[in-house]
Coordinates of C-alpha atoms (C1' of nucleotides) in Angstrom, one line a residue:
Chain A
X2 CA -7.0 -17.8 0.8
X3 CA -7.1 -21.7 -0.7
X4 CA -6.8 -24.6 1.5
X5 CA -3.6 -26.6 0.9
X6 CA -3.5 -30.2 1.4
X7 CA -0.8 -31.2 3.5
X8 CA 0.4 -34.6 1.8
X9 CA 2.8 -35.3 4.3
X10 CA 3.6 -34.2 7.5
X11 CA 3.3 -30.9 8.8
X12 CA 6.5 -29.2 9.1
X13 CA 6.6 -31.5 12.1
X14 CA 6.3 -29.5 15.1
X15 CA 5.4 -26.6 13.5
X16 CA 1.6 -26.1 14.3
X17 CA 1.3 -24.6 11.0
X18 CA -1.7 -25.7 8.8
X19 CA -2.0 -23.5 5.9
X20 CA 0.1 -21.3 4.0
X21 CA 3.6 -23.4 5.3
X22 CA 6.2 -23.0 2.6
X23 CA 6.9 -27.2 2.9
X24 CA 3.1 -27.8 2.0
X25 CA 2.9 -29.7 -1.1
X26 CA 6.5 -30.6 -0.7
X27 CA 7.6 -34.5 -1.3
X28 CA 9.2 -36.4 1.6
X29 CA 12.8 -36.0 0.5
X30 CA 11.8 -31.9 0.0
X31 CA 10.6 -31.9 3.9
X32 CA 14.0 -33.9 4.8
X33 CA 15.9 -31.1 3.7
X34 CA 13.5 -28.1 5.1
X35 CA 13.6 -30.4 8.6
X36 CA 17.3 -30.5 8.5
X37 CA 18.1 -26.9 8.1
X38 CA 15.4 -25.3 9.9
X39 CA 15.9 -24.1 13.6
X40 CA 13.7 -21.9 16.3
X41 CA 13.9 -18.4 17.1
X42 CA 12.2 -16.7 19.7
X43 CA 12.0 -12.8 20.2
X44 CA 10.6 -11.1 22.9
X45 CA 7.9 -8.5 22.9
X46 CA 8.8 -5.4 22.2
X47 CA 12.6 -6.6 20.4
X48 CA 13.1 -5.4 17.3
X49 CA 14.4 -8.5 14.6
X50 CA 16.0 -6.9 12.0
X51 CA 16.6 -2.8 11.1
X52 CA 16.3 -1.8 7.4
X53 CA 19.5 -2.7 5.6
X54 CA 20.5 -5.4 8.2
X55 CA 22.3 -7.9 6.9
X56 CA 19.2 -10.6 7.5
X57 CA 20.7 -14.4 7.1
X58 CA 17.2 -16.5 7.1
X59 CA 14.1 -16.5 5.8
X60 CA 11.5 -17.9 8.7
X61 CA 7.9 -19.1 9.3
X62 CA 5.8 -17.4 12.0
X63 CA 5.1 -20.3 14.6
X64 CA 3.6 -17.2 17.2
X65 CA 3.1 -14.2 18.0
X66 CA 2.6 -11.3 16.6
X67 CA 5.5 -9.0 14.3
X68 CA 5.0 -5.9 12.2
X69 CA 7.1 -4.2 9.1
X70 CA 7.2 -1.1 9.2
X71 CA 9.0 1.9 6.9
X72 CA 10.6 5.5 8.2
X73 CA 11.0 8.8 7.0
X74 CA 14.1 10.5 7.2
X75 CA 12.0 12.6 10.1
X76 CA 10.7 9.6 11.9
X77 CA 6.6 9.2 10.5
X78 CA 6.6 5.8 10.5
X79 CA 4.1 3.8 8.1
X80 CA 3.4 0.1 8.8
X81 CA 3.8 -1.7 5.9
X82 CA 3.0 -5.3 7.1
X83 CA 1.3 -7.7 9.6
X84 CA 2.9 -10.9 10.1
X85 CA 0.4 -13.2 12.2
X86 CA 1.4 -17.3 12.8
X87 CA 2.1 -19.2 9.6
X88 CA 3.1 -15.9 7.5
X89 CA 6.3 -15.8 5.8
X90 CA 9.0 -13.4 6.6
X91 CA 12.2 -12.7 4.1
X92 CA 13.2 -11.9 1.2
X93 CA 14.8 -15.2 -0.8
X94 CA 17.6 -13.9 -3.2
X95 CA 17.7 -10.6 -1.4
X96 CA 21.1 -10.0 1.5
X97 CA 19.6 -6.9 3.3
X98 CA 16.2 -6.1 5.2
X99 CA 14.3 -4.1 3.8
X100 CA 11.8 -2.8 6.6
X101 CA 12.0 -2.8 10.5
X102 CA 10.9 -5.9 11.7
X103 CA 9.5 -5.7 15.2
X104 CA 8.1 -8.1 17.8
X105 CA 5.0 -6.8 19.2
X106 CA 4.3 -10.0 21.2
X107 CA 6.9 -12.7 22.2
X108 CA 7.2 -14.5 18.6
X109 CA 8.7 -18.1 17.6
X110 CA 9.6 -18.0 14.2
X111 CA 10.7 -21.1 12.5
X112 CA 13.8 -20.3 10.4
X113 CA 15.8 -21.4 7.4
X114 CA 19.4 -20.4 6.3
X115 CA 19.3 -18.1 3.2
X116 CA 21.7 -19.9 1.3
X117 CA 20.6 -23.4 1.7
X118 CA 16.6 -22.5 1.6
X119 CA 17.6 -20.2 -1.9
X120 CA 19.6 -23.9 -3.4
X121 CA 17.0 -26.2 -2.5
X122 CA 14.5 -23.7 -4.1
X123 CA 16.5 -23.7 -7.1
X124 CA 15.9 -27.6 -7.2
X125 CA 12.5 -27.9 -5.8
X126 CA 10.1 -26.0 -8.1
X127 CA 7.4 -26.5 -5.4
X128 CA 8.6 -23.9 -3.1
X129 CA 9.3 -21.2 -5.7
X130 CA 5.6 -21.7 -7.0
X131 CA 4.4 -21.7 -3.2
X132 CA 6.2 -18.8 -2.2
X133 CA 4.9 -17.2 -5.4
X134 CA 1.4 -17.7 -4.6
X135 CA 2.3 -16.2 -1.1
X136 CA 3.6 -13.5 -2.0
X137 CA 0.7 -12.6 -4.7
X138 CA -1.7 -13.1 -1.4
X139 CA 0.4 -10.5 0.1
X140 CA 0.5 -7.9 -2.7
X141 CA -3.5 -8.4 -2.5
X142 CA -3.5 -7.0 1.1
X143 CA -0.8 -4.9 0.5
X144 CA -3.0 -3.2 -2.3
X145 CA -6.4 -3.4 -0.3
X146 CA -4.5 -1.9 2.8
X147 CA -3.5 0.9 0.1
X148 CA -7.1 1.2 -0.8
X149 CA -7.2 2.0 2.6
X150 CA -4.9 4.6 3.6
X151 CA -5.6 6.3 0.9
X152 CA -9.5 6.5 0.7
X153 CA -10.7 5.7 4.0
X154 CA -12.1 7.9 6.8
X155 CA -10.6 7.3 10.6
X156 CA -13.4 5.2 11.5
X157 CA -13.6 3.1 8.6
X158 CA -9.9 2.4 9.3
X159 CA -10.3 1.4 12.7
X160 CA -13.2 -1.0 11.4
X161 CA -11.3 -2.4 9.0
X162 CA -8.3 -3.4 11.5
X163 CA -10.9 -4.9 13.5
X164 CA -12.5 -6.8 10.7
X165 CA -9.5 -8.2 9.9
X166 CA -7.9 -9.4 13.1
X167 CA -11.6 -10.6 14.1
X168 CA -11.5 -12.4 10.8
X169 CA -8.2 -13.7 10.9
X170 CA -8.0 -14.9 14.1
X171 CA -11.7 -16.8 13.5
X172 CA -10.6 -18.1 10.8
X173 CA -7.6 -20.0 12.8
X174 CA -10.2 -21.2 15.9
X175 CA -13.6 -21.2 14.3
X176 CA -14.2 -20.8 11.5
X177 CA -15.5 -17.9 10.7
X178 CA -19.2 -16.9 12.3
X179 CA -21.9 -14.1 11.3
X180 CA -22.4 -13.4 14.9
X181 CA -20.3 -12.6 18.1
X182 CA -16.5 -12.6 17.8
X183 CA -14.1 -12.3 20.4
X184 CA -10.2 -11.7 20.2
X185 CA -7.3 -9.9 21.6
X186 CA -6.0 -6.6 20.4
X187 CA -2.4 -7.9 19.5
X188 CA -1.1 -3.3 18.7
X189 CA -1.0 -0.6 21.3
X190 CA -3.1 2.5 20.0
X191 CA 0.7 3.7 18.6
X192 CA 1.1 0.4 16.7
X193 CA -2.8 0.6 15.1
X194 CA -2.0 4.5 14.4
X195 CA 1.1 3.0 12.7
X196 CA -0.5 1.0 10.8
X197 CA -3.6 2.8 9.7
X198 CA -2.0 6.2 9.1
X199 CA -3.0 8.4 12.0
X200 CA -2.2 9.3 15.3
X201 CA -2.9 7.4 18.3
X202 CA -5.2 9.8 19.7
X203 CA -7.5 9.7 16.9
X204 CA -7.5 5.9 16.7
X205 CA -8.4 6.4 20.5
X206 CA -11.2 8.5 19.7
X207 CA -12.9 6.6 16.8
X208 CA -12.7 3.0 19.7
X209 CA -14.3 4.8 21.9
X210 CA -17.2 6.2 19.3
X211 CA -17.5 2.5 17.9
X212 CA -17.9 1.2 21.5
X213 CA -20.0 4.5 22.5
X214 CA -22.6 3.3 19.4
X215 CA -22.0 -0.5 20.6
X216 CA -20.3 -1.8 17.4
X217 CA -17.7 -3.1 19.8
X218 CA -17.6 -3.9 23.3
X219 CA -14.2 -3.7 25.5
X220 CA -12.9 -5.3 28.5
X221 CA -10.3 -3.9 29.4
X222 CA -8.5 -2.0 26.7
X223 CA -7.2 -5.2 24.8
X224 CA -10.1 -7.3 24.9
X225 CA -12.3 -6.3 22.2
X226 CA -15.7 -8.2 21.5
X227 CA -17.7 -7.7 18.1
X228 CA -21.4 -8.5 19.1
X229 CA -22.4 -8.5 15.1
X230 CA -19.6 -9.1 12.3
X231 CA -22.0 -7.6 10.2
X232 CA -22.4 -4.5 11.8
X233 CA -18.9 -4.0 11.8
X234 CA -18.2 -5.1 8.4
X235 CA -21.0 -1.8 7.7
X236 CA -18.5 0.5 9.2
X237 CA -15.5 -0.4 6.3
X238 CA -16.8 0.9 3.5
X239 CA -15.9 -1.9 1.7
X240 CA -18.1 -3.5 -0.8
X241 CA -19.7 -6.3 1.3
X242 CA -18.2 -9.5 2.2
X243 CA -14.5 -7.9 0.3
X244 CA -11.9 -8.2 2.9
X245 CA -8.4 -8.5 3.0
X246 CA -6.8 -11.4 2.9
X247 CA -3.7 -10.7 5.4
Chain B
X5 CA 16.3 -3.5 -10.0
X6 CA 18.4 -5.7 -11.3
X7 CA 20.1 -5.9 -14.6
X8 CA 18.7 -9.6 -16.5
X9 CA 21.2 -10.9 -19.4
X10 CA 19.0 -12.1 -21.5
X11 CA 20.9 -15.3 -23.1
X12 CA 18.5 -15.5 -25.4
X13 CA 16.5 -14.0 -27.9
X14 CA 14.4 -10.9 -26.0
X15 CA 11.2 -12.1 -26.2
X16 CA 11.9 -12.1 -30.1
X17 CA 10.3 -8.7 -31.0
X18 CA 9.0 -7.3 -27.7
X19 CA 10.8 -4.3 -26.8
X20 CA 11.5 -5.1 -23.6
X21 CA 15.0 -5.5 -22.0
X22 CA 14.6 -6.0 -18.6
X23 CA 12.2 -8.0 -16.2
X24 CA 11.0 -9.8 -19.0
X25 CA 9.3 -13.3 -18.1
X26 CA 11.1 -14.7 -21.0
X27 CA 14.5 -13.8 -19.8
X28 CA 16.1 -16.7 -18.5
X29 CA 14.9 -19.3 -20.3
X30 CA 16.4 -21.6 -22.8
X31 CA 15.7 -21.5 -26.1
X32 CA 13.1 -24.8 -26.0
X33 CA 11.1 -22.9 -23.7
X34 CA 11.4 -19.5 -25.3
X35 CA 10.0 -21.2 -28.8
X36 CA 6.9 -22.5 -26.3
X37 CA 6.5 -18.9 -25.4
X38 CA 7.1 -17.7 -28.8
X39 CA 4.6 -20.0 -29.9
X40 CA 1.9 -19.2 -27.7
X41 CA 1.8 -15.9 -26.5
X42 CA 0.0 -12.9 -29.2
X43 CA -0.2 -9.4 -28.8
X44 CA -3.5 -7.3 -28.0
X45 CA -3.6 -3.4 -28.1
X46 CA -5.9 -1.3 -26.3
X47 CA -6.8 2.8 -26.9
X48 CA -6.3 5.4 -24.1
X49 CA -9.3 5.6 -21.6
X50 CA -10.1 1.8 -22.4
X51 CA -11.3 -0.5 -19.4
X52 CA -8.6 -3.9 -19.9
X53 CA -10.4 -5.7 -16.9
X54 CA -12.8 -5.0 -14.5
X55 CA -12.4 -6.5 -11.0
X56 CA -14.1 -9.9 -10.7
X57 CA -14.0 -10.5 -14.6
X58 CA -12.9 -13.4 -15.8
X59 CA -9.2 -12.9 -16.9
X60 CA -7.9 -15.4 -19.3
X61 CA -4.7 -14.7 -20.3
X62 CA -1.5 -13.2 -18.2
X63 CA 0.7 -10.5 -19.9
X64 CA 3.5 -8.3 -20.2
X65 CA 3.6 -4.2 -20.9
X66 CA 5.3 -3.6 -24.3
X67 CA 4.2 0.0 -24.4
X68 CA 1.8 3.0 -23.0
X69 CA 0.3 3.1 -19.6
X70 CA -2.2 1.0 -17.9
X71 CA -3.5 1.5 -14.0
X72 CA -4.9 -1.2 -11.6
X73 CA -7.4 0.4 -9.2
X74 CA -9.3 -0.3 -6.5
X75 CA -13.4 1.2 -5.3
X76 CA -15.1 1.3 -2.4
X77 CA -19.2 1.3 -2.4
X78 CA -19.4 4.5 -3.1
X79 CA -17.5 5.4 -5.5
X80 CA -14.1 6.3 -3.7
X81 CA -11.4 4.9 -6.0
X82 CA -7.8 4.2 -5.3
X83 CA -5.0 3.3 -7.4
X84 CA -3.1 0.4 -6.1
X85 CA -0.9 -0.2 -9.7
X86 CA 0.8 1.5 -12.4
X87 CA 1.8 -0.9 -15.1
X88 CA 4.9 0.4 -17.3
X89 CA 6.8 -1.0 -20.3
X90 CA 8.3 -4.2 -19.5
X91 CA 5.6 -4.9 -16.0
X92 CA 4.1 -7.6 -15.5
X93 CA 0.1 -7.8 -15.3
X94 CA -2.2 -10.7 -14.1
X95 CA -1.8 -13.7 -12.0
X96 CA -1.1 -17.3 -12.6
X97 CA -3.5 -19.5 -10.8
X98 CA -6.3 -16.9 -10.5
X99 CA -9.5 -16.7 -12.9
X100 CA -10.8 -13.8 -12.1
X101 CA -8.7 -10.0 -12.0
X102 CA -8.5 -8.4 -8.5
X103 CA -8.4 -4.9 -10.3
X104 CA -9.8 -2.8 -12.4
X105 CA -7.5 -2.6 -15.3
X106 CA -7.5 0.5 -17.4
X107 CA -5.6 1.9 -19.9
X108 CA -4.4 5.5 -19.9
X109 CA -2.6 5.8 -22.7
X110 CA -2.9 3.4 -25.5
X111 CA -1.2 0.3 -24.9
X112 CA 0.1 -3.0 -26.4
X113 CA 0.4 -6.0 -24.5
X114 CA 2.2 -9.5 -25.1
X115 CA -0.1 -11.8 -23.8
X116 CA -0.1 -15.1 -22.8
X117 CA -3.4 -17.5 -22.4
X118 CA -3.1 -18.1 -18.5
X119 CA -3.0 -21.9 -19.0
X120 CA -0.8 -23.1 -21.2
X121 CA 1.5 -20.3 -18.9
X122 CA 0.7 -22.1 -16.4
X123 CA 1.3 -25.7 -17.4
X124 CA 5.0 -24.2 -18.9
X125 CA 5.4 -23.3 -15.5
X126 CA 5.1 -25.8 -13.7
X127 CA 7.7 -27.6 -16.1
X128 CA 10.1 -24.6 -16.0
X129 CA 11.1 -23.6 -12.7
X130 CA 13.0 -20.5 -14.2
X131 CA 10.0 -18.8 -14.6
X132 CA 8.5 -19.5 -11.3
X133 CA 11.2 -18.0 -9.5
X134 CA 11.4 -15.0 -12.0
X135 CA 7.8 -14.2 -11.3
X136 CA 8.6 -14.7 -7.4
X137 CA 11.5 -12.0 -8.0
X138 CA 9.2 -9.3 -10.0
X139 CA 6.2 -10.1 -7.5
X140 CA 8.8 -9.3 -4.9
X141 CA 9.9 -6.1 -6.0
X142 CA 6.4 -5.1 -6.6
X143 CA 5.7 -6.1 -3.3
X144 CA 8.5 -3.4 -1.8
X145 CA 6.6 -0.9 -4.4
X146 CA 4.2 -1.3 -2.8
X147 CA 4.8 -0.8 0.9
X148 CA 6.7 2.3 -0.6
X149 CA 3.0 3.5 -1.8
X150 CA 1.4 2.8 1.4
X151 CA 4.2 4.4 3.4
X152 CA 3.4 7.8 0.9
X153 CA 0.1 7.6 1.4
X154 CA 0.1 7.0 5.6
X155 CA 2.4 9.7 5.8
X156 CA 3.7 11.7 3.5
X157 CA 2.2 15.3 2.6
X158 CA 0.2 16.4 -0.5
X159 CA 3.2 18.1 -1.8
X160 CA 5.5 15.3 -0.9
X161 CA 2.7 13.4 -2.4
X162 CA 3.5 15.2 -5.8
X163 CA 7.4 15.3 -5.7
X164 CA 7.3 11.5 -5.1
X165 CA 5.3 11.0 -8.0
X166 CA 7.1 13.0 -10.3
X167 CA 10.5 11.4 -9.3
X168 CA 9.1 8.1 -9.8
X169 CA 8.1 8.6 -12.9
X170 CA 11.2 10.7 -14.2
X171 CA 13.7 8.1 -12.3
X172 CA 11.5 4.9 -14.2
X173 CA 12.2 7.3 -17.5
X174 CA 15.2 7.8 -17.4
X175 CA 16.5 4.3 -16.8
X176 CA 14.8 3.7 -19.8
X177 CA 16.1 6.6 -22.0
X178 CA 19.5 7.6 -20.9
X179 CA 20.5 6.0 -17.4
X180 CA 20.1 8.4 -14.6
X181 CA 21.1 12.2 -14.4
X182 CA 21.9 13.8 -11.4
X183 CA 21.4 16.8 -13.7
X184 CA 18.1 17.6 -15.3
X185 CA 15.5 15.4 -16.6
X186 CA 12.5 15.4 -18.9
X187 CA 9.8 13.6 -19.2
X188 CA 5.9 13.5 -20.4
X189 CA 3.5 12.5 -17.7
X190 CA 1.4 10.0 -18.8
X191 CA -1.5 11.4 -16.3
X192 CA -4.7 13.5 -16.0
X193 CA -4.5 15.3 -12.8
X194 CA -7.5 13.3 -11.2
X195 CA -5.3 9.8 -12.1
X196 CA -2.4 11.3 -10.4
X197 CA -5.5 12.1 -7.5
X198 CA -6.3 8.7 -7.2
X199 CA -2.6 7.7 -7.0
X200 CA -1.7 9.8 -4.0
X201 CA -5.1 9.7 -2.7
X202 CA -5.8 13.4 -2.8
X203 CA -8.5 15.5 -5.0
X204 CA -7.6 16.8 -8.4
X205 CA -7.2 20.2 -7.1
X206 CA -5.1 19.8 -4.7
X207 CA -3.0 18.0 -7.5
X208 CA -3.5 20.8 -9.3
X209 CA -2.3 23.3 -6.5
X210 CA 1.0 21.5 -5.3
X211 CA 1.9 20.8 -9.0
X212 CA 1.7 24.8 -9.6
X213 CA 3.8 25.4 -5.8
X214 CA 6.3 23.1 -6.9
X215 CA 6.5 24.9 -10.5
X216 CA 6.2 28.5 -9.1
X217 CA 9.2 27.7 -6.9
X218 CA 10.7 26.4 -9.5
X219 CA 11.7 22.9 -8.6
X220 CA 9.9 21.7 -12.1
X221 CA 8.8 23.7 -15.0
X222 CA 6.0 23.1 -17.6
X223 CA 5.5 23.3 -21.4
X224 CA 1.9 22.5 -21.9
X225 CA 0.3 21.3 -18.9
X226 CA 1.9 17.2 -19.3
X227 CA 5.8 18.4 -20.6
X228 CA 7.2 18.1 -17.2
X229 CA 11.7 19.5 -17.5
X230 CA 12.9 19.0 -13.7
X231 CA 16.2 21.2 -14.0
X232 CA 17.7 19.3 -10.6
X233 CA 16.6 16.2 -9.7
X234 CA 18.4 16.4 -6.4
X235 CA 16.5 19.4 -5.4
X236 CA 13.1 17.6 -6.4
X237 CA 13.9 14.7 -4.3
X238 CA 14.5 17.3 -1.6
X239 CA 10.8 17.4 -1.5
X240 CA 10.0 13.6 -1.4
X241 CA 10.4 13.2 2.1
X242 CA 12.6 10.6 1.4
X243 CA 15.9 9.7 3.3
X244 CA 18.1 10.4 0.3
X245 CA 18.3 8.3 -2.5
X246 CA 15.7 5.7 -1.1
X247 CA 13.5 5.5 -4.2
X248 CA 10.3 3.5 -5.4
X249 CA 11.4 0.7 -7.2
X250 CA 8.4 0.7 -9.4
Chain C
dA4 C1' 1.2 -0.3 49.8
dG5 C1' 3.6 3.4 47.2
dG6 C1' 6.0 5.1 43.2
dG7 C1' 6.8 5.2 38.5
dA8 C1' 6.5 4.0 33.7
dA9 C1' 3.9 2.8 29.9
dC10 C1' -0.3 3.1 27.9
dC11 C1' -4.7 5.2 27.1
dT12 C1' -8.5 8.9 27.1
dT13 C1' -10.5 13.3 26.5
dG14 C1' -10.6 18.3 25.7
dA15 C1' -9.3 22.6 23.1
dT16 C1' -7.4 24.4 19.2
dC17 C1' -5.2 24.6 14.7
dT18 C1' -4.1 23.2 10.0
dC19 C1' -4.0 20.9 5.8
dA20 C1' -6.5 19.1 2.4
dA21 C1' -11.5 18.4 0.9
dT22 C1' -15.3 20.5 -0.9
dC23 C1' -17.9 23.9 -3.3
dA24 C1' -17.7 27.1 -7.0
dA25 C1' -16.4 29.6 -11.1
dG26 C1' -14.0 30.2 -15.0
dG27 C1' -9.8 29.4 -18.3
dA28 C1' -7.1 26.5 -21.7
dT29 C1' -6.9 23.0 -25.1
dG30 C1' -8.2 20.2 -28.8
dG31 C1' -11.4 17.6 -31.7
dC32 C1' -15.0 18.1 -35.0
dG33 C1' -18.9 19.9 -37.5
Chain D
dC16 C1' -14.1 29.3 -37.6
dG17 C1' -17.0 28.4 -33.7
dC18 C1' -18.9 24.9 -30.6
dC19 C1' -18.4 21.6 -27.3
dA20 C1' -16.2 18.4 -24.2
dT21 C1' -12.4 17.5 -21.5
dC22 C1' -9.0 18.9 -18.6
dC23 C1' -7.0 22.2 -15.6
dT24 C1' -6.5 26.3 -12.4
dT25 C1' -7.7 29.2 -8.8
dG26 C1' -10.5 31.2 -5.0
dA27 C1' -13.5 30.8 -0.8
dT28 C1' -15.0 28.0 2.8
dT29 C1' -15.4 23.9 5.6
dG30 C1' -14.1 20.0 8.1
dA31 C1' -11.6 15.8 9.6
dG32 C1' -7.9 14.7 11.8
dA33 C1' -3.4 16.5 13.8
dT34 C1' -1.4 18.8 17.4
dC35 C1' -1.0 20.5 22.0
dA36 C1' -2.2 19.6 26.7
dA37 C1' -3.8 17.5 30.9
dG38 C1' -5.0 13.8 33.4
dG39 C1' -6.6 8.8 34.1
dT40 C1' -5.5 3.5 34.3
dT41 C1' -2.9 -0.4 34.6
dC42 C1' 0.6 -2.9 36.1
dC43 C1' 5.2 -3.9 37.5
dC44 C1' 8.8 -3.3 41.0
dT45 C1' 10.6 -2.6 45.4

DNA sequence: AGGGAACCTTGATCTCAATCAAGGATGGCG
DNA sequence: CGCCATCCTTGATTGAGATCAAGGTTCCCT
């Protein structure tokens, strides 16, 4: 994950730092993306777009918390992706969704019209090579999370989730420390089962062994605390200091 | 997957028709691809790139089979790619590969030294947004994948495979039957393992179900004849006629 | 405070795929 | 032709996680 200079403002009131399609863009560019762009807000729980909606914008996460996620004709549902603050959501050139896109918190997205975002990236080769290296970052996870459905044992799921949100959310207030971590679970046990590829119970189960065996300490059920990164990072299986770059 | 017209020249003598970088383009900077791009071949079972190497150049399939995969610590391996005729490999703005890059078959490449790419795109915003569309579709591969291997059963597992492969063929050879199809699969059974993330025996097991019901049949043990491609998607798991866009 | 819904935990049992094991087919090469 | 290596198949057994089931927590609403 580079650092991007902003040379200009900051999407203005966007509190987005890194990773925001106008980075990198000139002051007429950011004129236009100002112009066009406009909030939504969804409420937790409310579901943004079904597969083959007809999906009119491409957006910005501003907050909060959204997942993609992928049915079978009998209803297993597979999580596909995570969208946390300053990810990009929406396909340019493309009319229809493509997965269910769900709220799991209350989320403010910062949107763009398809049409005019798709002409001024015609004209403004900035954004298409942004958007490009964006979406290569999320082909990486996509590939380590397949590394991970497909190889990993139950536990080593769960410590990978945990690695990741711990990481990704230090990375937005601390910068990322070796020792103690605290954060917020943003997914019920269905959502994490979603998203790792197993049932709720068994994501239950393999918490309460982690906390059991004090890799993890809970308050509440939400409230997770990581007394060693380290430690945690052990459980994964990964080769060390890998980590997915959501 | 959509049809390119090439207004052009197709990448001169590449054999490659579709989802070509080079489509697109206008003649000046076809010539500056022409001019610097060579070809490289590689023999089945040969290692193209391991993960962390330095990767110098960026490249396009002309023929044969290659496979980007992933490994844990110790020794669990995943495949997170499958690079076909006319795919695109390697990543602008990167030095090192994220994969391991193998060849299964023996392959030919067009390559292209990852700088001077670079430099001609960031003058040609065609190609940019060209790569942002075939990043994009492999993107949706990809959370197909990961949807298959969350959820879907070994022998779904199999089915999928085989209709991913016989639907990529015959787009190819003879635009899609309904009817039957025929194809050589271009894997061992542990490959197609570490696709699907399952062991080589169970490959071996659902591959003989599947033929011993007689969804598929077998000359040989890699001539694959699937006498109704309907009745094979039957098995995918699928809501009908979803499909990996590979 | 009481009722109910959503969410979570834990236990018992079952099942699908992994693992362990043996042997068969294929093909290259002396 | 026979040897060997690679690849594949099949059988027996095990085991991780799914499924089925019951009850606990939390929190909102009246």
């Amino acid at each position: 994950m580079q650092e991007i200079e902003l040379t200009h403002l900051e999407c203005s009131d966007c509190p987005i730092r890194h990773r925001a399609v106008c980075a990198r863009c000139d002051t007429q560019e950011l004129d236009q993306l100002e112009e066009m762009k406009y909030y939504r807000t969804f409420e937790a729980g409310q579901t943004i777009a079904w597969t083959g909606d007809k999906l009119d914008f491409v957006a910005t996460m501003v907050s909060g918390i959204a997942t993609l996620s992928q049915t079978l004709e009998d209803g297993r549902t597979q999580m596909v992706g995570l969208l946390l603050p300053s990810d990009f959501m929406g396909r340019p050139g493309r009319e229809m969704a493509s997965y269910d896109v769900t709220a799991t918190t209350d989320v403010v997205m910062c949107c763009f019209r398809r049409r005019p975002f798709e002409d001024l990236m015609r004209n403004t080769p900035h954004i298409a090579q942004r958007l490009l290296e964006m979406t290569l970052d999320e082909l990486d996870a996509a590939r380590e999370w397949m590394l991970l459905l497909g190889r990993k044992t139950a536990r080593e799921k769960i410590a990978s989730l945990l690695a990741i949100i711990a990481r990704r959310n230090a990375s937005i207030n601390l910068g990322r420390a070796g020792g103690r971590m605290e954060f917020d679970l943003p997914l019920t046990r269905e959502a994490m089962a979603d998203y790792l590829g197993l049932t709720l119970e068994t994501v239950s189960r393999q918490v309460s062994a982690l906390k059991r065996e004090g890799v993890i300490e809970l308050a509440g059920k939400r409230h997770v605390s990581v007394p060693d990164f380290d430690r945690l990072m052990l459980e994964t299986g990964d080769d060390t200091d890998g980590g997915i770059p959501v």
